[in-house]
């Protein structure tokens, strides 16, 4: 699409970000997360039959000419059998490492919650400016393992991406967590 992917705009590829509304605005980042959340809600609750995407990630969020985020790459979706809600459906794990729901990856039981986990990792990317798997002080790090201790300790300043300016308002910060 005209304005590329969320992954590219966040500058995940060795700092190659360009100035865009997504890069410089906390409000735009929150709007993107809200738009993607609504798209997943639509897939899970309003599509007939419900759909589990299985590969929600920043590289699969494209922006049109008006900077509206669009969920893309429907190569792995599964029609959800709502009668299997409690126990899940057995499928070989598929998706992108770094985003995969650990429960789904370990025991091959797919649930809509797997997309929600993917979304959570993507949200952390948007908030931190880091990739889902990145090389940090302690070697290769999975973003949730980096972020959760900082969130639990209340060290949001260490967590948030320093690119957008001005800093998020208290309302935007509250919406993030």
Short mmCIF file of C-alpha atoms in Angstrom, two decimals:
data_model
loop_
_atom_site.label_atom_id
_atom_site.label_comp_id
_atom_site.label_asym_id
_atom_site.label_seq_id
_atom_site.Cartn_x
_atom_site.Cartn_y
_atom_site.Cartn_z
CA UNK A 1 0.00 0.00 0.00
CA UNK A 2 0.97 3.62 -0.46
CA UNK A 3 2.51 4.23 2.97
CA UNK A 4 4.21 0.90 3.63
CA UNK A 5 4.19 -1.29 6.72
CA UNK A 6 4.13 -0.50 10.41
CA UNK A 7 7.36 -2.49 10.79
CA UNK A 8 9.20 -0.28 8.30
CA UNK A 9 7.77 2.94 9.70
CA UNK A 10 8.86 2.12 13.23
CA UNK A 11 12.40 1.89 11.91
CA UNK A 12 12.89 -1.69 13.05
CA UNK A 13 15.42 -2.27 10.29
CA UNK A 14 18.60 -0.71 11.74
CA UNK A 15 17.06 2.67 12.41
CA UNK A 16 15.87 3.30 8.86
CA UNK A 17 12.65 4.97 9.94
CA UNK A 18 11.38 7.89 7.95
CA UNK A 19 9.43 10.76 9.40
CA UNK A 20 5.81 9.81 9.22
CA UNK A 21 2.75 10.42 11.34
CA UNK A 22 3.31 7.00 12.93
CA UNK A 23 6.94 7.70 13.77
CA UNK A 24 6.52 11.13 15.33
CA UNK A 25 3.10 11.03 17.00
CA UNK A 26 1.97 9.14 20.10
CA UNK A 27 -1.62 9.90 19.12
CA UNK A 28 -1.12 8.24 15.74
CA UNK A 29 0.48 5.21 17.39
CA UNK A 30 -2.53 4.85 19.70
CA UNK A 31 -4.89 5.26 16.71
CA UNK A 32 -3.03 2.49 14.85
CA UNK A 33 -3.31 0.13 17.82
CA UNK A 34 -7.00 0.91 18.18
CA UNK A 35 -7.59 0.29 14.45
CA UNK A 36 -5.77 -3.05 14.48
CA UNK A 37 -7.59 -4.09 17.68
CA UNK A 38 -10.91 -3.35 16.01
CA UNK A 39 -9.93 -5.38 12.94
CA UNK A 40 -9.11 -8.39 15.12
CA UNK A 41 -12.35 -7.93 17.03
CA UNK A 42 -14.17 -7.99 13.70
CA UNK A 43 -12.43 -11.21 12.63
CA UNK A 44 -13.17 -12.92 15.96
CA UNK A 45 -16.73 -11.73 16.65
CA UNK A 46 -18.36 -10.42 13.49
CA UNK A 47 -17.03 -12.56 10.63
CA UNK A 48 -19.10 -15.63 9.78
CA UNK A 49 -17.47 -17.98 10.52
CA UNK A 50 -15.10 -16.26 12.99
CA UNK A 51 -11.48 -16.14 11.80
CA UNK A 52 -8.18 -16.50 13.67
CA UNK A 53 -5.48 -14.69 11.66
CA UNK A 54 -2.46 -16.48 13.26
CA UNK A 55 0.15 -13.95 12.11
CA UNK A 56 -0.64 -10.50 13.51
CA UNK A 57 2.64 -8.57 13.39
CA UNK A 58 3.91 -5.12 12.46
CA UNK A 59 5.01 -6.27 8.99
CA UNK A 60 1.40 -7.30 8.28
CA UNK A 61 -0.05 -3.89 9.10
CA UNK A 62 -0.14 -1.76 5.95
CA UNK A 63 -1.09 1.91 5.61
CA UNK A 64 -3.24 3.31 2.84
CA UNK A 65 -2.88 6.81 1.38
CA UNK A 66 -4.83 8.29 4.32
CA UNK A 67 -2.66 6.50 6.92
CA UNK A 68 -5.45 4.08 7.83
CA UNK A 69 -3.94 0.79 9.09
CA UNK A 70 -5.00 -2.39 7.27
CA UNK A 71 -4.41 -5.95 8.47
CA UNK A 72 -2.84 -7.96 5.64
CA UNK A 73 -1.44 -11.41 4.86
CA UNK A 74 -4.28 -13.85 5.21
CA UNK A 75 -2.12 -16.86 4.27
CA UNK A 76 -2.54 -18.69 7.60
CA UNK A 77 -6.06 -17.94 8.87
CA UNK A 78 -8.30 -20.57 10.38
CA UNK A 79 -12.08 -20.55 10.59
CA UNK A 80 -12.87 -20.72 14.29
CA UNK A 81 -15.30 -23.34 15.54
CA UNK A 82 -17.01 -21.52 18.42
CA UNK A 83 -18.05 -24.84 19.96
CA UNK A 84 -14.34 -25.44 20.69
CA UNK A 85 -13.97 -22.19 22.66
CA UNK A 86 -12.88 -23.73 25.97
CA UNK A 87 -10.51 -26.45 24.76
CA UNK A 88 -9.17 -24.84 21.56
CA UNK A 89 -8.56 -26.48 18.19
CA UNK A 90 -5.49 -28.58 17.45
CA UNK A 91 -3.25 -27.16 14.71
CA UNK A 92 0.45 -27.30 13.99
CA UNK A 93 1.91 -24.01 15.18
CA UNK A 94 2.20 -21.43 12.41
CA UNK A 95 3.10 -17.77 12.46
CA UNK A 96 6.21 -15.69 13.06
CA UNK A 97 8.68 -16.42 15.82
CA UNK A 98 8.65 -13.65 18.38
CA UNK A 99 4.91 -13.22 17.99
CA UNK A 100 3.71 -16.80 18.52
CA UNK A 101 1.53 -17.42 21.54
CA UNK A 102 3.68 -19.64 23.82
CA UNK A 103 0.72 -21.89 24.70
CA UNK A 104 -0.17 -22.44 21.05
CA UNK A 105 3.49 -23.06 20.16
CA UNK A 106 3.95 -25.57 23.02
CA UNK A 107 0.76 -27.65 22.84
CA UNK A 108 -0.69 -26.80 19.39
CA UNK A 109 -4.07 -25.65 20.77
CA UNK A 110 -5.22 -22.64 18.81
CA UNK A 111 -7.68 -20.14 20.30
CA UNK A 112 -8.63 -16.54 19.45
CA UNK A 113 -6.39 -15.61 22.38
CA UNK A 114 -3.44 -16.54 20.17
CA UNK A 115 -4.20 -13.51 17.96
CA UNK A 116 -4.53 -11.40 21.10
CA UNK A 117 -1.04 -12.49 22.19
CA UNK A 118 0.29 -11.55 18.71
CA UNK A 119 -1.42 -8.18 19.07
CA UNK A 120 0.14 -7.67 22.51
CA UNK A 121 3.64 -8.22 21.12
CA UNK A 122 2.88 -5.83 18.26
CA UNK A 123 1.60 -3.26 20.78
CA UNK A 124 4.89 -3.53 22.64
CA UNK A 125 6.73 -2.89 19.35
CA UNK A 126 4.69 0.26 18.79
CA UNK A 127 5.28 1.49 22.35
CA UNK A 128 8.98 0.61 22.60
CA UNK A 129 10.19 1.00 19.02
CA UNK A 130 11.92 -2.38 19.41
CA UNK A 131 11.42 -5.50 17.30
CA UNK A 132 9.61 -8.57 18.64
CA UNK A 133 13.00 -10.28 18.95
CA UNK A 134 16.00 -8.00 19.27
CA UNK A 135 19.63 -8.09 20.29
CA UNK A 136 20.05 -6.36 23.65
CA UNK A 137 22.54 -6.15 26.51
CA UNK A 138 21.93 -9.80 27.43
CA UNK A 139 21.94 -11.16 23.88
CA UNK A 140 18.86 -12.05 21.89
CA UNK A 141 15.77 -10.91 23.77
CA UNK A 142 12.09 -11.60 23.24
CA UNK A 143 10.26 -8.28 23.63
CA UNK A 144 7.73 -9.43 26.28
CA UNK A 145 10.60 -10.67 28.48
CA UNK A 146 12.18 -7.22 28.21
CA UNK A 147 8.96 -5.25 28.71
CA UNK A 148 7.06 -7.07 31.47
CA UNK A 149 9.62 -6.45 34.25
CA UNK A 150 9.76 -2.75 33.35
CA UNK A 151 5.95 -2.50 33.33
CA UNK A 152 5.67 -4.32 36.65
CA UNK A 153 8.31 -2.03 38.19
CA UNK A 154 6.54 1.07 36.83
CA UNK A 155 9.60 2.08 34.77
CA UNK A 156 7.61 3.26 31.76
CA UNK A 157 10.21 5.90 30.88
CA UNK A 158 12.73 3.13 30.21
CA UNK A 159 10.17 1.22 28.18
CA UNK A 160 8.72 3.82 25.82
CA UNK A 161 10.27 4.75 22.48
CA UNK A 162 12.02 8.11 22.64
CA UNK A 163 11.21 9.06 19.04
CA UNK A 164 7.72 10.56 19.30
CA UNK A 165 7.57 14.07 20.60
CA UNK A 166 6.11 15.41 22.77
CA UNK A 167 5.93 12.67 25.35
CA UNK A 168 2.58 10.90 25.63
CA UNK A 169 -0.05 12.70 27.63
CA UNK A 170 -1.18 11.04 30.88
CA UNK A 171 -4.36 9.94 29.07
CA UNK A 172 -2.37 8.36 26.19
CA UNK A 173 -0.04 6.70 28.66
CA UNK A 174 -2.98 5.24 30.61
CA UNK A 175 -4.52 3.96 27.35
CA UNK A 176 -1.27 2.12 26.58
CA UNK A 177 -1.29 0.08 29.75
#
